[in-house]
């Protein structure tokens, strides 16, 4: 096998780089325009020079015909080479630079000519139009060659035509003027071409920088790849121009934001309406992995500026992850409640075992009665004031967790809630989130206390959750209900800042409100007003939830309901 590499075939064609192609095309255009302009200028230039020469010849002929002495000499003298008409004509020819000045009578006989030997002969071209009284301009051939001619009638004092005057301008001089103008014209065209070439090079260099010296095929490939990636990835991508208007939306961004392609060209505020999502996209809220709620979804947004002054924002759907995180938190709450009950139950069993071993049977009986009574009293107090079983069970479970964390959870004596709730799960979500936040706020503080108050007036329910924690500063009270805002460190599996946002969204969906202020004696007080929380009396179905219900039996389904309701709200 030969080791000689095959000869490379020379391939002719356009270069691949955008810079080179643009430069060649612009140079070709500039050269073509220069040649076309030169040709378009030269084409009428010859006609203009011919016209100028003919008009000059006609003007000389008109001036000569005005000489009255020539008319008198034409009548009084014969046509000779030394006659007065010949002398005057030669004087005019020499003064004007004409090729010839010929004076003829009505028969066409020359009385003057550049060649004296031709005086007395008949002219070589037809003088009929001039002798008929008309002025003539033409390019014609005669005894002296090709010339630009002007012919006018020669009239006497009474206006009668007695002859004609023919003046010629050598056509070689016209052609010489045209040829003489060509170098200058080409010089101007070359200068224009040089300027065009320089401008083409500068423009091409700019194109080279902007296209990063790519080939057209590379750019087409990048565009195809970009379209495939943008519409194939499971992240929303929103591109904004330097004016802050939406320039590009991929399919996932349209799905997550609930908008369509018609929003391209609009600002985030115009496309989405005022809110945190629009603030994040517009760059008014900065940071990484910014949490926002859009419609039914919890989104994580990141915004990156681009070199052209615009920005690209990416959106990830965290709804399912947040839902799983909340389910995990609620499950942990249920486990904590069961662990607290188990721990408390073990301590009491040990105490009871000790009393029995010491044969203090009366004290053992009394101890068991007190334990059962305390649990029953707590359950009776809650279920007596809150007749909805899900909400009552939730508070029983939260009371057990609070006791384990060293917090006193108290249901206000003024609490009265009949079993006529329209949306029990929604209220469970609201109360569960507010109580969880309150327990987190007061945990580890001395004399920690959380109070829940639920009052009803007509169909309107008013919920108040107070705590003895540090409270929320006045300037941050409105921010507390913003998705993603929190004063606590987020857990490993999810971000914080969703609970209070959901509370307000649930309240507003029912036409109510959620606010936060300062509790009497310090701490925070959250107030949620639900105008149509209760059904009409005749539509309410009796749901027994008396004091005989077991606290453990109530706590488990209530916490589970809190889990499921959170999950539903996250997906709304």
Coordinates of C-alpha atoms in Angstrom, one line a residue:
X1 CA 0.0 0.0 0.0
X2 CA 1.4 3.4 -0.9
X3 CA 2.1 5.8 2.0
X4 CA 1.7 8.8 -0.2
X5 CA -1.3 10.8 0.9
X6 CA -3.9 11.5 -1.8
X7 CA -3.6 14.8 -3.5
X8 CA -6.0 17.4 -2.1
X9 CA -8.5 18.6 -4.6
X10 CA -8.7 22.3 -5.0
X11 CA -12.2 23.4 -4.2
X12 CA -13.4 26.8 -5.4
X13 CA -16.3 28.6 -3.9
X14 CA -17.3 31.2 -1.3
X15 CA -15.4 31.1 1.9
X16 CA -17.2 29.7 4.9
X17 CA -16.8 32.5 7.4
X18 CA -19.5 35.1 7.7
X19 CA -16.9 37.8 7.8
X20 CA -15.3 36.8 4.5
X21 CA -18.6 36.3 2.7
X22 CA -20.0 39.6 3.8
X23 CA -16.8 41.4 2.8
X24 CA -16.7 39.8 -0.6
X25 CA -20.4 40.5 -1.2
X26 CA -20.1 44.1 -0.2
X27 CA -16.9 44.6 -2.3
X28 CA -18.8 43.0 -5.3
X29 CA -21.7 45.3 -4.7
X30 CA -19.5 48.4 -4.3
X31 CA -17.6 47.5 -7.5
X32 CA -20.8 46.8 -9.4
X33 CA -22.3 50.1 -8.3
X34 CA -19.2 52.0 -9.3
X35 CA -19.1 50.4 -12.7
X36 CA -22.8 50.9 -13.2
X37 CA -22.6 54.5 -12.1
X38 CA -19.7 55.1 -14.4
X39 CA -21.4 53.5 -17.3
X40 CA -24.6 55.4 -16.6
X41 CA -22.6 58.7 -16.5
X42 CA -20.6 58.0 -19.7
X43 CA -23.7 56.9 -21.7
X44 CA -25.4 60.3 -21.7
X45 CA -22.1 62.2 -21.6
X46 CA -21.4 61.6 -25.3
X47 CA -24.9 62.7 -26.3
X48 CA -24.5 65.8 -24.1
X49 CA -21.1 66.7 -25.7
X50 CA -22.7 66.2 -29.2
X51 CA -25.6 68.5 -28.3
X52 CA -23.2 71.1 -26.9
X53 CA -21.1 71.0 -30.1
X54 CA -24.2 71.3 -32.3
X55 CA -25.5 74.2 -30.3
X56 CA -22.2 75.9 -30.5
X57 CA -22.1 75.5 -34.3
X58 CA -25.6 76.8 -34.5
X59 CA -24.8 79.8 -32.4
X60 CA -21.7 80.7 -34.6
X61 CA -23.9 80.3 -37.7
X62 CA -26.6 82.6 -36.2
X63 CA -24.0 85.2 -35.3
X64 CA -22.5 85.0 -38.8
X65 CA -26.0 85.3 -40.4
X66 CA -26.5 88.6 -38.6
X67 CA -23.6 90.2 -40.4
X68 CA -25.4 92.6 -43.0
X69 CA -22.2 93.1 -44.8
X70 CA -22.0 89.5 -45.8
X71 CA -25.5 89.8 -47.3
X72 CA -24.4 92.8 -49.4
X73 CA -21.2 91.2 -50.5
X74 CA -23.1 88.0 -51.5
X75 CA -25.2 90.2 -53.8
X76 CA -22.5 92.5 -55.1
X77 CA -19.4 90.3 -55.5
X78 CA -18.6 87.0 -57.2
X79 CA -17.7 83.8 -55.2
X80 CA -13.8 83.9 -55.3
X81 CA -11.1 82.6 -52.9
X82 CA -10.0 86.2 -52.2
X83 CA -13.4 87.8 -52.0
X84 CA -14.8 89.7 -49.0
X85 CA -17.2 86.9 -48.0
X86 CA -14.3 84.4 -47.9
X87 CA -12.2 86.8 -45.8
X88 CA -14.9 87.5 -43.3
X89 CA -15.9 83.8 -43.0
X90 CA -12.2 82.9 -42.3
X91 CA -11.9 85.6 -39.7
X92 CA -15.0 84.3 -37.9
X93 CA -13.7 80.7 -38.2
X94 CA -10.4 81.6 -36.7
X95 CA -12.0 83.6 -33.9
X96 CA -14.5 80.9 -32.8
X97 CA -12.4 77.8 -33.4
X98 CA -14.9 76.2 -35.7
X99 CA -13.8 73.7 -38.3
X100 CA -15.4 75.6 -41.1
X101 CA -17.8 78.5 -41.8
X102 CA -19.5 78.2 -45.2
X103 CA -21.6 80.9 -46.8
X104 CA -23.8 79.7 -49.7
X105 CA -26.3 81.4 -52.0
X106 CA -29.7 80.0 -52.8
X107 CA -28.3 77.6 -55.4
X108 CA -26.0 76.0 -52.8
X109 CA -22.9 77.5 -54.3
X110 CA -20.1 78.1 -51.7
X111 CA -18.9 81.7 -51.3
X112 CA -16.5 80.6 -48.5
X113 CA -14.7 77.5 -47.4
X114 CA -11.8 76.4 -45.4
X115 CA -10.2 75.1 -48.6
X116 CA -10.2 78.2 -50.9
X117 CA -10.1 75.9 -54.0
X118 CA -13.7 74.7 -53.1
X119 CA -15.1 78.2 -53.2
X120 CA -17.6 78.4 -56.1
X121 CA -18.5 74.7 -55.9
X122 CA -21.8 73.3 -54.8
X123 CA -22.0 72.1 -51.1
X124 CA -21.8 68.4 -50.5
X125 CA -24.8 68.1 -48.2
X126 CA -28.4 69.1 -48.8
X127 CA -29.0 72.8 -47.8
X128 CA -32.7 72.6 -48.5
X129 CA -34.0 73.0 -44.9
X130 CA -31.8 76.1 -44.2
X131 CA -32.7 77.7 -47.6
X132 CA -36.3 77.0 -46.7
X133 CA -36.0 79.2 -43.7
X134 CA -35.4 76.6 -40.9
X135 CA -32.5 76.2 -38.6
X136 CA -30.8 72.8 -38.5
X137 CA -28.5 71.0 -35.9
X138 CA -27.0 67.7 -36.9
X139 CA -24.1 65.3 -36.9
X140 CA -23.1 64.6 -40.5
X141 CA -20.3 63.7 -42.9
X142 CA -19.0 66.2 -45.4
X143 CA -15.9 67.0 -47.5
X144 CA -13.9 67.7 -44.2
X145 CA -15.2 64.5 -42.5
X146 CA -17.6 64.0 -39.7
X147 CA -18.7 67.1 -37.8
X148 CA -21.3 68.7 -35.6
X149 CA -23.2 71.2 -37.8
X150 CA -25.4 74.2 -37.4
X151 CA -27.2 75.7 -40.4
X152 CA -29.3 78.9 -40.5
X153 CA -30.9 80.9 -43.3
X154 CA -29.2 84.1 -44.5
X155 CA -31.8 86.9 -44.9
X156 CA -31.7 90.4 -46.3
X157 CA -33.0 93.5 -44.7
X158 CA -36.6 92.6 -45.9
X159 CA -36.4 89.1 -44.4
X160 CA -36.1 87.3 -47.7
X161 CA -33.8 84.2 -47.7
X162 CA -30.8 85.0 -50.0
X163 CA -28.6 82.1 -48.9
X164 CA -27.5 80.1 -45.8
X165 CA -24.6 79.8 -43.4
X166 CA -23.3 76.4 -42.4
X167 CA -20.8 76.1 -39.4
X168 CA -19.1 72.8 -38.4
X169 CA -17.3 71.7 -35.3
X170 CA -14.8 68.9 -35.8
X171 CA -16.2 65.7 -34.3
X172 CA -12.7 64.6 -33.3
X173 CA -12.6 67.4 -30.8
X174 CA -15.9 66.2 -29.3
X175 CA -14.6 62.7 -29.0
X176 CA -11.3 64.1 -27.5
X177 CA -13.3 65.9 -24.8
X178 CA -15.2 62.6 -24.0
X179 CA -11.9 60.6 -23.8
X180 CA -10.3 63.3 -21.8
X181 CA -13.2 63.1 -19.2
X182 CA -12.9 59.3 -18.8
X183 CA -9.7 59.3 -16.6
X184 CA -11.1 61.8 -14.2
X185 CA -14.4 59.9 -14.1
X186 CA -12.5 56.7 -13.4
X187 CA -10.5 58.4 -10.7
X188 CA -13.7 59.5 -8.9
X189 CA -15.1 56.0 -9.4
X190 CA -12.0 54.4 -8.0
X191 CA -12.1 56.8 -5.0
X192 CA -15.7 55.9 -4.3
X193 CA -14.8 52.2 -4.7
X194 CA -12.0 52.6 -2.2
X195 CA -14.2 54.3 0.3
X196 CA -16.9 51.6 -0.2
X197 CA -14.3 48.9 0.3
X198 CA -13.1 50.5 3.5
X199 CA -16.7 50.8 4.8
X200 CA -17.3 47.2 3.8
X201 CA -14.3 46.0 5.7
X202 CA -15.3 47.9 8.8
X203 CA -18.8 46.6 8.6
X204 CA -17.5 43.1 8.0
X205 CA -15.2 43.4 11.0
X206 CA -18.1 44.3 13.2
X207 CA -20.1 41.4 11.8
X208 CA -17.1 39.2 12.6
X209 CA -17.1 40.3 16.2
X210 CA -20.8 39.9 16.6
X211 CA -20.9 36.5 15.0
X212 CA -17.7 35.3 16.8
X213 CA -16.2 34.5 13.3
X214 CA -18.6 31.7 12.7
X215 CA -19.7 30.3 9.4
X216 CA -23.3 30.6 8.1
X217 CA -23.6 26.8 8.5
X218 CA -22.4 27.1 12.1
X219 CA -25.0 29.8 12.8
X220 CA -27.8 27.8 11.2
X221 CA -26.7 24.8 13.3
X222 CA -26.6 26.8 16.5
X223 CA -30.1 28.2 15.8
X224 CA -31.4 24.7 15.2
X225 CA -29.8 23.4 18.3
X226 CA -31.1 26.3 20.3
X227 CA -34.6 25.8 19.2
X228 CA -34.3 22.1 20.0
X229 CA -32.9 22.8 23.5
X230 CA -35.3 25.6 24.4
X231 CA -38.3 23.6 23.5
X232 CA -37.0 20.3 24.8
X233 CA -35.7 21.1 28.3
X234 CA -38.0 20.8 31.3
X235 CA -37.1 24.3 32.5
X236 CA -38.8 27.5 31.6
X237 CA -36.6 30.0 29.8
X238 CA -37.6 33.7 29.4
X239 CA -35.3 36.0 27.5
X240 CA -35.6 39.8 27.9
X241 CA -34.0 42.5 25.7
X242 CA -32.2 45.6 26.9
X243 CA -35.5 47.4 27.3
X244 CA -36.8 44.8 29.7
X245 CA -39.3 43.4 27.2
X246 CA -39.9 39.7 26.7
X247 CA -37.9 38.5 23.7
X248 CA -38.3 34.8 23.9
X249 CA -40.4 32.2 25.7
X250 CA -40.0 28.5 25.4
X251 CA -42.9 26.0 25.7
X252 CA -42.2 25.2 29.4
X253 CA -42.1 28.9 30.4
X254 CA -45.5 29.4 28.7
X255 CA -46.9 26.4 30.6
X256 CA -45.4 27.4 34.0
X257 CA -46.4 31.1 33.7
X258 CA -49.8 30.5 32.0
X259 CA -49.1 32.8 29.1
X260 CA -48.8 32.5 25.4
X261 CA -46.5 33.7 22.6
X262 CA -48.6 36.9 22.3
X263 CA -46.7 38.3 25.3
X264 CA -43.5 38.6 23.3
X265 CA -42.6 42.3 23.1
X266 CA -44.4 43.1 26.4
X267 CA -42.7 43.9 29.8
X268 CA -43.1 41.4 32.6
X269 CA -45.6 43.6 34.3
X270 CA -47.7 43.8 31.2
X271 CA -47.4 40.1 30.5
X272 CA -47.9 38.8 34.0
X273 CA -49.4 41.6 36.0
X274 CA -47.9 43.1 39.1
X275 CA -46.5 40.6 41.6
X276 CA -43.3 38.9 42.8
X277 CA -42.9 36.8 39.6
X278 CA -42.9 40.0 37.4
X279 CA -40.4 41.6 39.9
X280 CA -38.1 38.6 39.7
X281 CA -38.1 38.6 35.9
X282 CA -37.7 42.3 35.7
X283 CA -34.7 42.2 38.0
X284 CA -36.2 44.2 40.8
X285 CA -35.7 41.3 43.2
X286 CA -32.1 39.9 43.1
X287 CA -30.6 36.7 44.3
X288 CA -30.3 33.0 43.3
X289 CA -33.0 30.4 43.5
X290 CA -35.7 33.0 44.1
X291 CA -39.0 31.4 45.2
X292 CA -42.2 32.7 43.7
X293 CA -45.8 31.5 43.3
X294 CA -47.5 31.8 40.0
X295 CA -51.1 30.7 39.7
X296 CA -51.1 27.0 40.7
X297 CA -47.3 26.5 40.8
X298 CA -44.4 27.1 43.1
X299 CA -41.4 28.3 41.0
X300 CA -37.7 28.8 41.6
X301 CA -36.3 31.5 39.4
X302 CA -32.8 32.6 38.5
X303 CA -31.9 35.6 36.4
X304 CA -28.7 36.1 34.5
X305 CA -27.8 39.4 32.6
X306 CA -26.5 39.1 29.1
X307 CA -23.8 41.1 27.3
X308 CA -26.3 43.1 25.2
X309 CA -28.0 44.6 28.2
X310 CA -30.8 42.1 28.4
X311 CA -31.3 39.0 30.6
X312 CA -32.2 35.4 30.6
X313 CA -34.4 34.0 33.4
X314 CA -34.8 30.3 34.1
X315 CA -37.8 28.8 35.9
X316 CA -38.1 25.5 37.6
X317 CA -41.3 23.9 38.8
X318 CA -41.0 23.2 42.6
X319 CA -44.6 22.4 43.2
X320 CA -44.2 18.7 43.6
X321 CA -41.0 19.1 45.6
X322 CA -42.6 21.7 47.9
X323 CA -45.6 19.4 48.3
X324 CA -43.4 16.5 49.2
X325 CA -41.5 18.7 51.6
X326 CA -44.7 19.8 53.3
X327 CA -45.9 16.2 53.5
X328 CA -42.5 15.3 55.1
X329 CA -42.8 18.2 57.6
X330 CA -46.4 17.2 58.5
X331 CA -45.4 13.6 58.8
X332 CA -42.6 14.6 61.1
X333 CA -45.1 16.6 63.1
X334 CA -47.3 13.5 63.4
X335 CA -44.2 11.4 64.4
X336 CA -43.3 14.1 67.0
X337 CA -46.8 14.0 68.4
X338 CA -46.7 10.2 68.7
X339 CA -43.2 10.3 70.1
X340 CA -44.3 12.9 72.7
X341 CA -47.3 10.8 73.7
X342 CA -45.1 7.7 73.8
X343 CA -42.5 9.4 75.9
X344 CA -45.1 10.8 78.3
X345 CA -46.9 7.5 78.4
X346 CA -43.7 5.7 79.3
X347 CA -43.0 8.1 82.1
X348 CA -46.4 7.6 83.5
X349 CA -46.2 3.8 83.2
X350 CA -42.9 3.9 85.2
X351 CA -44.5 6.1 87.8
X352 CA -47.5 3.8 88.0
X353 CA -45.2 0.7 88.2
X354 CA -43.3 2.3 91.1
X355 CA -46.5 3.1 93.0
X356 CA -47.6 -0.5 92.6
X357 CA -44.3 -1.9 93.7
X358 CA -44.4 0.3 96.8
X359 CA -47.9 -1.1 97.4
X360 CA -49.3 2.4 97.3
X361 CA -52.5 1.3 95.6
X362 CA -54.6 4.2 96.5
X363 CA -52.1 6.7 95.2
X364 CA -51.8 4.6 92.0
X365 CA -55.5 4.7 91.4
X366 CA -55.5 8.5 92.1
X367 CA -52.6 9.0 89.6
X368 CA -54.3 7.1 86.8
X369 CA -57.4 9.1 87.4
X370 CA -55.5 12.4 87.2
X371 CA -53.7 11.4 84.0
X372 CA -56.9 10.3 82.2
X373 CA -58.7 13.3 83.5
X374 CA -56.0 15.7 82.2
X375 CA -56.2 14.2 78.7
X376 CA -59.9 14.2 78.7
X377 CA -60.1 17.8 80.0
X378 CA -57.8 18.9 77.2
X379 CA -59.8 17.1 74.5
X380 CA -63.1 18.2 76.0
X381 CA -62.0 21.8 76.1
X382 CA -61.0 21.8 72.5
X383 CA -63.9 19.8 71.1
X384 CA -66.4 21.8 73.2
X385 CA -65.2 25.1 71.7
X386 CA -64.3 23.7 68.2
X387 CA -67.0 21.4 66.9
X388 CA -65.3 20.7 63.5
X389 CA -63.6 17.3 64.1
X390 CA -60.7 17.9 61.7
X391 CA -59.7 21.2 63.2
X392 CA -60.2 20.0 66.7
X393 CA -58.1 16.9 66.1
X394 CA -55.4 19.1 64.6
X395 CA -55.3 21.3 67.6
X396 CA -55.2 18.3 70.0
X397 CA -52.2 17.0 68.1
X398 CA -50.5 20.4 68.0
X399 CA -51.1 20.7 71.8
X400 CA -49.2 17.5 72.4
X401 CA -46.3 18.6 70.1
X402 CA -46.2 22.0 71.9
X403 CA -46.0 20.3 75.3
X404 CA -43.1 18.3 74.1
X405 CA -41.3 21.5 72.9
X406 CA -42.0 23.3 76.1
X407 CA -44.7 25.6 74.7
X408 CA -48.1 26.2 76.1
X409 CA -50.7 25.9 73.3
X410 CA -54.0 27.5 74.5
X411 CA -57.3 27.7 72.8
X412 CA -59.0 30.9 73.9
X413 CA -62.1 30.7 76.1
X414 CA -63.8 33.0 73.6
X415 CA -63.4 30.5 70.8
X416 CA -66.6 29.2 69.4
X417 CA -66.7 27.4 66.0
X418 CA -69.8 25.4 65.0
X419 CA -69.6 22.3 62.7
X420 CA -70.7 24.3 59.6
X421 CA -67.4 24.9 57.9
X422 CA -67.6 25.2 54.1
X423 CA -64.0 24.3 53.6
X424 CA -62.6 22.4 56.6
X425 CA -59.4 21.4 54.8
X426 CA -58.6 25.0 53.9
X427 CA -59.1 26.2 57.5
X428 CA -56.9 23.2 58.7
X429 CA -54.2 24.4 56.3
X430 CA -54.4 28.0 57.6
X431 CA -54.5 27.1 61.3
X432 CA -51.7 24.5 60.8
X433 CA -49.4 26.9 59.1
X434 CA -50.0 29.7 61.6
X435 CA -49.6 27.4 64.6
X436 CA -46.4 25.8 63.2
X437 CA -44.9 29.3 62.6
X438 CA -45.9 30.4 66.1
X439 CA -44.3 27.3 67.7
X440 CA -41.1 27.9 65.8
X441 CA -41.1 31.5 66.9
X442 CA -41.5 30.9 70.6
X443 CA -39.5 27.6 70.9
X444 CA -36.7 28.0 73.4
X445 CA -38.0 31.2 74.9
X446 CA -39.0 31.5 78.6
X447 CA -42.7 31.3 79.3
X448 CA -43.4 30.4 75.7
X449 CA -47.1 30.5 74.9
X450 CA -49.3 30.3 71.7
X451 CA -53.0 31.2 71.8
X452 CA -55.5 30.3 69.1
X453 CA -58.8 32.1 69.0
X454 CA -61.7 31.4 66.5
X455 CA -64.8 33.4 66.6
X456 CA -67.8 33.4 64.4
X457 CA -70.3 36.2 63.5
X458 CA -72.9 35.2 61.0
X459 CA -71.1 33.3 58.3
X460 CA -67.8 35.1 58.9
X461 CA -65.0 33.4 60.8
X462 CA -62.2 35.3 62.4
X463 CA -59.0 33.5 63.4
X464 CA -56.3 35.0 65.7
X465 CA -53.1 33.3 66.5
X466 CA -50.9 35.0 69.0
X467 CA -47.5 34.1 70.4
X468 CA -45.0 35.5 72.9
X469 CA -42.0 35.4 70.4
X470 CA -40.0 38.3 69.2
X471 CA -42.7 39.4 66.7
X472 CA -42.3 40.9 63.2
X473 CA -41.0 44.4 62.7
X474 CA -43.6 46.8 61.2
X475 CA -41.5 47.3 58.0
X476 CA -41.5 43.5 57.4
X477 CA -45.1 42.7 58.1
X478 CA -46.3 42.9 54.5
X479 CA -43.2 41.0 53.3
X480 CA -44.0 38.2 55.6
X481 CA -46.8 37.1 53.2
X482 CA -44.5 37.2 50.2
X483 CA -43.5 33.8 48.7
X484 CA -39.9 33.0 49.5
X485 CA -39.6 35.5 52.4
X486 CA -38.7 34.0 55.8
X487 CA -36.6 34.8 58.8
X488 CA -35.8 31.1 59.5
X489 CA -33.1 28.9 58.0
X490 CA -34.6 26.6 55.3
X491 CA -34.5 22.8 55.9
X492 CA -32.3 20.7 53.7
X493 CA -35.1 19.3 51.6
X494 CA -36.9 22.5 50.7
X495 CA -37.1 26.2 51.0
X496 CA -39.1 28.3 53.4
X497 CA -41.4 31.2 52.8
X498 CA -44.5 29.3 51.4
X499 CA -46.8 28.8 54.4
X500 CA -47.8 32.4 55.0
X501 CA -48.1 33.0 51.3
X502 CA -50.6 30.1 51.1
X503 CA -52.5 31.4 54.1
X504 CA -53.1 34.8 52.4
X505 CA -53.9 33.1 49.1
X506 CA -56.5 30.9 50.7
X507 CA -58.0 33.8 52.6
X508 CA -58.2 36.0 49.5
X509 CA -59.6 33.2 47.4
X510 CA -62.6 33.2 49.9
X511 CA -62.8 36.9 49.7
X512 CA -61.1 37.4 53.0
X513 CA -57.8 38.8 54.3
X514 CA -54.7 37.9 56.3
X515 CA -52.7 40.4 58.3
X516 CA -50.1 40.5 61.0
X517 CA -49.6 42.9 63.8
X518 CA -48.3 43.1 67.4
X519 CA -49.9 40.9 70.1
X520 CA -50.8 42.4 73.4
X521 CA -47.8 42.1 75.7
X522 CA -45.4 41.6 72.7
X523 CA -45.0 39.0 70.0
X524 CA -46.9 38.6 66.8
X525 CA -50.6 38.3 66.2
X526 CA -51.9 36.9 62.9
X527 CA -55.5 37.7 62.0
X528 CA -57.3 35.9 59.2
X529 CA -60.9 36.9 58.2
X530 CA -63.0 34.5 56.1
X531 CA -66.3 36.2 55.2
X532 CA -68.1 33.0 54.0
X533 CA -66.4 30.3 56.0
X534 CA -69.6 28.8 57.4
X535 CA -72.5 27.3 55.6
X536 CA -76.2 28.2 56.2
X537 CA -77.7 26.5 59.1
X538 CA -80.3 24.5 57.1
X539 CA -77.5 23.2 54.8
X540 CA -75.1 22.1 57.5
X541 CA -75.0 18.4 58.2
X542 CA -74.6 17.3 61.8
X543 CA -71.2 15.8 62.5
X544 CA -70.8 14.5 66.0
X545 CA -67.5 15.2 67.6
X546 CA -68.1 15.1 71.3
X547 CA -65.8 14.9 74.3
X548 CA -65.8 11.1 74.2
X549 CA -63.6 11.2 71.1
X550 CA -60.1 9.9 71.8
X551 CA -57.4 12.6 71.4
X552 CA -55.1 10.1 69.6
X553 CA -57.9 9.1 67.3
X554 CA -58.6 12.8 66.5
X555 CA -55.0 13.8 66.1
X556 CA -53.9 11.3 63.5
X557 CA -56.6 12.0 60.8
X558 CA -56.4 15.8 61.5
X559 CA -52.6 15.9 60.9
X560 CA -53.1 13.7 57.8
X561 CA -55.8 16.2 56.6
X562 CA -53.3 19.0 57.2
X563 CA -50.8 17.1 55.0
X564 CA -53.2 16.5 52.2
X565 CA -54.6 20.0 52.2
X566 CA -51.1 21.5 52.0
X567 CA -50.4 19.3 49.1
X568 CA -53.6 20.4 47.3
X569 CA -52.9 24.0 47.9
X570 CA -49.4 23.8 46.6
X571 CA -50.7 22.4 43.4
X572 CA -53.4 25.0 42.9

